[in-house]
Amino acid sequence: NAGVMQNPRHLVRRRGQEARLRCSPMKGHSHVYWYRQLPEEGLKFMVYLQKENIIDESGMPKERFSAEFPKEGPSILRIQQVVRGDSAAYFCASSPRTGVQHFGDGTRLSIL
Amino acid sequence: GESVGLHLPTLSVQEGDNSIINCAYSNSASDYFIWYKQESGKGPQFIIDIRSNMDKRQGQRVTVLLNKTVKHLSLQIAATQPGDSAVYFCAETGETSYDKVIFGPGTSLSVIP
């Protein structure tokens, strides 16, 4: 009964490279959420997706960031041309149609 | 704008004492509240929730109190243990078409052995 799986756990990129973060929701969950957390801060909502649809991306920066949740496979959060300010922990959560969100253990992104 | 915030950013308690973590919310339309616990290096874990038609809910060693009049939420941990050391987040959401959760800034709880 696996929980939300995120990989990689740690990702190091140089400025200007692309970062791809993956999230496999819990079995039976069709709703995925991405959050960003800076050290000593709370979680900031980025985007909410259902299969093949972006429902709410109001927390996502307009440039360089994109997210998808394809019919098959994990949800992907993609950051293009990364900058130092993108360094953070990125958490994914999933839920069934309604209900409590269950979180993965995050991907810690470091930008050199 | 709507927000959920915490009164105390840090809290230190003696092992065995009770802990109380407070939270204020500003959106009176919110009707579902959740407490999460986040240990170092891990994602938030669900602790307990409460709906707005209740003012108290108890779990194992934890109790959540909701005061809708003053828009205040609290988490009480009985007989605090070292394993309770973590950051605690309150979160609010509504019974809308989806469960967008808004998190407060968090309170760091340290248990002194």
mmCIF file of C-alpha atoms in Angstrom:
data_model
loop_
_atom_site.group_PDB
_atom_site.id
_atom_site.type_symbol
_atom_site.label_atom_id
_atom_site.label_comp_id
_atom_site.label_asym_id
_atom_site.label_seq_id
_atom_site.Cartn_x
_atom_site.Cartn_y
_atom_site.Cartn_z
ATOM 1 C CA ASN A 1 0.000 0.000 0.000
ATOM 2 C CA ALA A 2 2.539 2.544 -1.220
ATOM 3 C CA GLY A 3 2.084 6.189 -0.396
ATOM 4 C CA VAL A 4 2.850 9.131 -2.628
ATOM 5 C CA MET A 5 6.207 8.536 -4.274
ATOM 6 C CA GLN A 6 8.414 11.385 -5.354
ATOM 7 C CA ASN A 7 11.700 11.154 -7.179
ATOM 8 C CA PRO A 8 14.387 12.056 -7.107
ATOM 9 C CA ARG A 9 14.667 12.861 -3.396
ATOM 10 C CA HIS A 10 17.521 15.249 -4.103
ATOM 11 C CA LEU A 11 18.286 17.000 -7.365
ATOM 12 C CA VAL A 12 21.214 19.261 -8.115
ATOM 13 C CA ARG A 13 21.200 21.463 -11.173
ATOM 14 C CA ARG A 14 23.347 24.271 -12.507
ATOM 15 C CA ARG A 15 21.811 27.592 -13.393
ATOM 16 C CA GLY A 16 20.170 27.434 -16.801
ATOM 17 C CA GLN A 17 19.531 23.682 -16.749
ATOM 18 C CA GLU A 18 16.156 22.000 -16.586
ATOM 19 C CA ALA A 19 14.747 20.242 -13.535
ATOM 20 C CA ARG A 20 12.139 17.476 -13.763
ATOM 21 C CA LEU A 21 10.397 16.345 -10.627
ATOM 22 C CA ARG A 22 8.195 13.265 -10.617
ATOM 23 C CA CYS A 23 5.269 12.286 -8.481
ATOM 24 C CA SER A 24 3.332 9.040 -8.445
ATOM 25 C CA PRO A 25 0.082 9.447 -6.502
ATOM 26 C CA MET A 26 -1.355 6.892 -4.143
ATOM 27 C CA LYS A 27 -3.268 4.097 -5.789
ATOM 28 C CA GLY A 28 -6.782 5.189 -6.550
ATOM 29 C CA HIS A 29 -6.021 8.891 -6.265
ATOM 30 C CA SER A 30 -6.767 10.964 -9.325
ATOM 31 C CA HIS A 31 -5.987 14.402 -7.923
ATOM 32 C CA VAL A 32 -2.419 15.688 -7.641
ATOM 33 C CA TYR A 33 -1.136 18.879 -6.053
ATOM 34 C CA TRP A 34 2.304 20.447 -6.082
ATOM 35 C CA TYR A 35 3.639 22.666 -3.308
ATOM 36 C CA ARG A 36 6.875 24.502 -2.771
ATOM 37 C CA GLN A 37 8.540 24.968 0.599
ATOM 38 C CA LEU A 38 11.419 27.250 1.441
ATOM 39 C CA PRO A 39 13.487 26.561 4.604
ATOM 40 C CA GLU A 40 11.679 27.537 7.799
ATOM 41 C CA GLU A 41 8.525 28.378 5.852
ATOM 42 C CA GLY A 42 5.157 26.843 5.143
ATOM 43 C CA LEU A 43 3.963 25.150 1.997
ATOM 44 C CA LYS A 44 2.887 27.312 -0.893
ATOM 45 C CA PHE A 45 0.366 25.906 -3.327
ATOM 46 C CA MET A 46 1.560 25.801 -6.911
ATOM 47 C CA VAL A 47 -0.770 23.734 -9.057
ATOM 48 C CA TYR A 48 -3.627 21.244 -8.908
ATOM 49 C CA LEU A 49 -4.094 18.637 -11.605
ATOM 50 C CA GLN A 50 -6.383 15.808 -12.484
ATOM 51 C CA LYS A 51 -5.578 13.279 -15.155
ATOM 52 C CA GLU A 52 -4.705 15.203 -18.335
ATOM 53 C CA ASN A 53 -6.114 18.447 -16.941
ATOM 54 C CA ILE A 54 -4.737 21.416 -15.075
ATOM 55 C CA ILE A 55 -7.479 22.557 -12.718
ATOM 56 C CA ASP A 56 -5.759 25.403 -10.866
ATOM 57 C CA GLU A 57 -2.308 26.794 -11.592
ATOM 58 C CA SER A 58 -2.759 30.054 -9.728
ATOM 59 C CA GLY A 59 0.318 29.428 -7.578
ATOM 60 C CA MET A 60 2.637 28.594 -10.420
ATOM 61 C CA PRO A 61 5.072 31.208 -11.787
ATOM 62 C CA LYS A 62 4.011 32.237 -15.263
ATOM 63 C CA GLU A 63 7.390 31.563 -16.820
ATOM 64 C CA ARG A 64 9.715 28.550 -16.767
ATOM 65 C CA PHE A 65 7.380 26.362 -14.678
ATOM 66 C CA SER A 66 4.992 23.791 -16.070
ATOM 67 C CA ALA A 67 3.181 20.728 -14.774
ATOM 68 C CA GLU A 68 1.433 17.780 -16.288
ATOM 69 C CA PHE A 69 -0.403 14.676 -15.164
ATOM 70 C CA PRO A 70 -0.687 12.408 -18.192
ATOM 71 C CA LYS A 71 -3.160 9.598 -18.604
ATOM 72 C CA GLU A 72 -0.365 7.119 -17.987
ATOM 73 C CA GLY A 73 2.607 7.707 -15.751
ATOM 74 C CA PRO A 74 3.531 10.093 -12.989
ATOM 75 C CA SER A 75 2.844 13.780 -12.657
ATOM 76 C CA ILE A 76 5.799 15.920 -13.718
ATOM 77 C CA LEU A 77 6.762 19.360 -12.459
ATOM 78 C CA ARG A 78 9.181 20.900 -14.910
ATOM 79 C CA ILE A 79 11.349 23.934 -14.274
ATOM 80 C CA GLN A 80 13.235 25.296 -17.244
ATOM 81 C CA GLN A 81 16.351 27.448 -17.089
ATOM 82 C CA VAL A 82 16.621 27.131 -13.333
ATOM 83 C CA VAL A 83 17.881 30.014 -11.212
ATOM 84 C CA ARG A 84 19.233 30.063 -7.662
ATOM 85 C CA GLY A 85 15.871 31.211 -6.356
ATOM 86 C CA ASP A 86 14.303 27.927 -7.473
ATOM 87 C CA SER A 87 16.177 26.100 -4.710
ATOM 88 C CA ALA A 88 13.515 24.678 -2.421
ATOM 89 C CA ALA A 89 11.741 21.507 -1.403
ATOM 90 C CA TYR A 90 8.924 20.587 -3.749
ATOM 91 C CA PHE A 91 6.163 18.431 -2.344
ATOM 92 C CA CYS A 92 3.499 16.515 -4.155
ATOM 93 C CA ALA A 93 0.220 15.448 -2.597
ATOM 94 C CA SER A 94 -2.618 13.321 -3.872
ATOM 95 C CA SER A 95 -6.198 12.754 -2.893
ATOM 96 C CA PRO A 96 -9.190 10.806 -4.081
ATOM 97 C CA ARG A 97 -12.074 12.799 -5.500
ATOM 98 C CA THR A 98 -12.544 14.403 -2.112
ATOM 99 C CA GLY A 99 -10.672 13.968 1.124
ATOM 100 C CA VAL A 100 -7.438 14.594 2.898
ATOM 101 C CA GLN A 101 -4.342 15.139 0.826
ATOM 102 C CA HIS A 102 -1.501 12.695 1.378
ATOM 103 C CA PHE A 103 2.004 13.979 0.852
ATOM 104 C CA GLY A 104 5.184 12.502 -0.498
ATOM 105 C CA ASP A 105 8.536 13.162 1.133
ATOM 106 C CA GLY A 106 9.478 15.794 -1.397
ATOM 107 C CA THR A 107 12.275 16.571 -3.822
ATOM 108 C CA ARG A 108 14.974 18.884 -2.563
ATOM 109 C CA LEU A 109 16.211 20.962 -5.464
ATOM 110 C CA SER A 110 19.561 22.676 -5.183
ATOM 111 C CA ILE A 111 20.810 25.091 -7.806
ATOM 112 C CA LEU A 112 24.553 25.623 -8.117
ATOM 113 C CA GLY B 1 -6.533 38.096 0.984
ATOM 114 C CA GLU B 2 -7.463 34.893 2.711
ATOM 115 C CA SER B 3 -4.807 33.369 4.880
ATOM 116 C CA VAL B 4 -4.179 30.988 7.647
ATOM 117 C CA GLY B 5 -1.614 31.977 10.230
ATOM 118 C CA LEU B 6 -0.143 30.828 13.484
ATOM 119 C CA HIS B 7 0.320 32.863 16.643
ATOM 120 C CA LEU B 8 3.611 31.279 17.740
ATOM 121 C CA PRO B 9 6.410 30.296 15.393
ATOM 122 C CA THR B 10 8.265 28.207 18.019
ATOM 123 C CA LEU B 11 7.216 26.316 21.104
ATOM 124 C CA SER B 12 9.335 24.449 23.652
ATOM 125 C CA VAL B 13 7.706 22.121 26.146
ATOM 126 C CA GLN B 14 8.935 19.723 28.780
ATOM 127 C CA GLU B 15 8.469 16.059 28.069
ATOM 128 C CA GLY B 16 5.245 14.897 29.672
ATOM 129 C CA ASP B 17 3.606 18.318 29.605
ATOM 130 C CA ASN B 18 0.710 19.226 27.362
ATOM 131 C CA SER B 19 1.333 21.296 24.226
ATOM 132 C CA ILE B 20 -1.042 23.790 22.688
ATOM 133 C CA ILE B 21 -0.462 25.100 19.184
ATOM 134 C CA ASN B 22 -2.690 27.899 17.968
ATOM 135 C CA CYS B 23 -3.853 28.961 14.555
ATOM 136 C CA ALA B 24 -5.916 31.857 13.212
ATOM 137 C CA TYR B 25 -7.752 31.801 9.948
ATOM 138 C CA SER B 26 -9.345 34.666 8.108
ATOM 139 C CA ASN B 27 -11.682 33.056 5.592
ATOM 140 C CA SER B 28 -15.016 32.634 7.302
ATOM 141 C CA ALA B 29 -16.178 30.492 4.384
ATOM 142 C CA SER B 30 -13.644 27.788 5.235
ATOM 143 C CA ASP B 31 -15.363 24.797 6.711
ATOM 144 C CA TYR B 32 -12.746 22.093 6.907
ATOM 145 C CA PHE B 33 -9.536 22.327 8.885
ATOM 146 C CA ILE B 34 -6.582 20.000 9.080
ATOM 147 C CA TRP B 35 -3.512 19.701 11.242
ATOM 148 C CA TYR B 36 -0.361 18.279 9.706
ATOM 149 C CA LYS B 37 2.901 17.278 11.329
ATOM 150 C CA GLN B 38 6.134 17.595 9.388
ATOM 151 C CA GLU B 39 9.287 15.942 10.646
ATOM 152 C CA SER B 40 12.672 16.969 9.350
ATOM 153 C CA GLY B 41 13.299 15.740 5.826
ATOM 154 C CA LYS B 42 9.789 14.408 5.372
ATOM 155 C CA GLY B 43 6.497 15.493 3.937
ATOM 156 C CA PRO B 44 3.547 16.660 6.036
ATOM 157 C CA GLN B 45 1.578 13.901 7.722
ATOM 158 C CA PHE B 46 -2.109 14.166 8.506
ATOM 159 C CA ILE B 47 -2.794 14.282 12.247
ATOM 160 C CA ILE B 48 -6.418 15.238 12.720
ATOM 161 C CA ASP B 49 -9.153 17.189 11.018
ATOM 162 C CA ILE B 50 -12.329 18.966 12.001
ATOM 163 C CA ARG B 51 -15.323 20.259 10.121
ATOM 164 C CA SER B 52 -16.983 23.543 10.877
ATOM 165 C CA ASN B 53 -20.091 21.903 12.293
ATOM 166 C CA MET B 54 -17.980 20.685 15.214
ATOM 167 C CA ASP B 55 -16.073 22.561 17.888
ATOM 168 C CA LYS B 56 -13.971 19.731 19.243
ATOM 169 C CA ARG B 57 -12.536 16.491 17.993
ATOM 170 C CA GLN B 58 -10.283 14.056 19.784
ATOM 171 C CA GLY B 59 -7.755 11.585 18.535
ATOM 172 C CA GLN B 60 -5.047 9.599 20.182
ATOM 173 C CA ARG B 61 -3.331 12.121 22.513
ATOM 174 C CA VAL B 62 -4.425 14.981 20.255
ATOM 175 C CA THR B 63 -7.445 17.244 20.408
ATOM 176 C CA VAL B 64 -8.429 19.927 17.946
ATOM 177 C CA LEU B 65 -10.630 22.808 19.040
ATOM 178 C CA LEU B 66 -12.414 25.121 16.651
ATOM 179 C CA ASN B 67 -13.832 28.496 17.626
ATOM 180 C CA LYS B 68 -15.661 29.859 14.628
ATOM 181 C CA THR B 69 -16.637 33.050 16.400
ATOM 182 C CA VAL B 70 -13.051 34.252 16.567
ATOM 183 C CA LYS B 71 -11.784 32.103 13.696
ATOM 184 C CA HIS B 72 -9.367 30.226 15.871
ATOM 185 C CA LEU B 73 -8.092 26.687 15.750
ATOM 186 C CA SER B 74 -5.875 24.917 18.233
ATOM 187 C CA LEU B 75 -4.099 21.591 18.499
ATOM 188 C CA GLN B 76 -3.574 20.119 21.922
ATOM 189 C CA ILE B 77 -1.066 17.314 22.419
ATOM 190 C CA ALA B 78 -1.310 15.475 25.715
ATOM 191 C CA ALA B 79 1.765 14.131 27.492
ATOM 192 C CA THR B 80 4.151 15.453 24.869
ATOM 193 C CA GLN B 81 6.893 13.038 23.880
ATOM 194 C CA PRO B 82 10.246 13.571 22.148
ATOM 195 C CA GLY B 83 8.768 12.032 19.015
ATOM 196 C CA ASP B 84 6.307 14.907 18.865
ATOM 197 C CA SER B 85 9.124 17.306 17.987
ATOM 198 C CA ALA B 86 8.287 18.588 14.527
ATOM 199 C CA VAL B 87 6.747 21.505 12.677
ATOM 200 C CA TYR B 88 2.976 21.622 12.890
ATOM 201 C CA PHE B 89 0.859 23.244 10.219
ATOM 202 C CA CYS B 90 -2.767 24.130 10.337
ATOM 203 C CA ALA B 91 -4.527 24.218 7.018
ATOM 204 C CA GLU B 92 -7.909 25.290 5.805
ATOM 205 C CA THR B 93 -9.986 24.290 2.888
ATOM 206 C CA GLY B 94 -13.577 24.568 1.819
ATOM 207 C CA GLU B 95 -16.224 22.244 0.531
ATOM 208 C CA THR B 96 -15.702 23.507 -2.991
ATOM 209 C CA SER B 97 -15.290 21.537 -6.135
ATOM 210 C CA TYR B 98 -11.776 20.629 -5.124
ATOM 211 C CA ASP B 99 -9.685 20.461 -2.007
ATOM 212 C CA LYS B 100 -7.244 23.328 -2.413
ATOM 213 C CA VAL B 101 -5.494 23.552 0.920
ATOM 214 C CA ILE B 102 -4.040 26.747 2.304
ATOM 215 C CA PHE B 103 -1.299 26.225 4.865
ATOM 216 C CA GLY B 104 -0.274 28.440 7.715
ATOM 217 C CA PRO B 105 3.419 29.257 8.286
ATOM 218 C CA GLY B 106 3.932 26.482 10.847
ATOM 219 C CA THR B 107 4.972 26.170 14.496
ATOM 220 C CA SER B 108 8.131 24.359 15.445
ATOM 221 C CA LEU B 109 7.586 22.233 18.539
ATOM 222 C CA SER B 110 10.648 21.194 20.553
ATOM 223 C CA VAL B 111 10.283 18.712 23.357
ATOM 224 C CA ILE B 112 12.799 19.021 26.182
ATOM 225 C CA PRO B 113 13.641 15.636 27.698
#
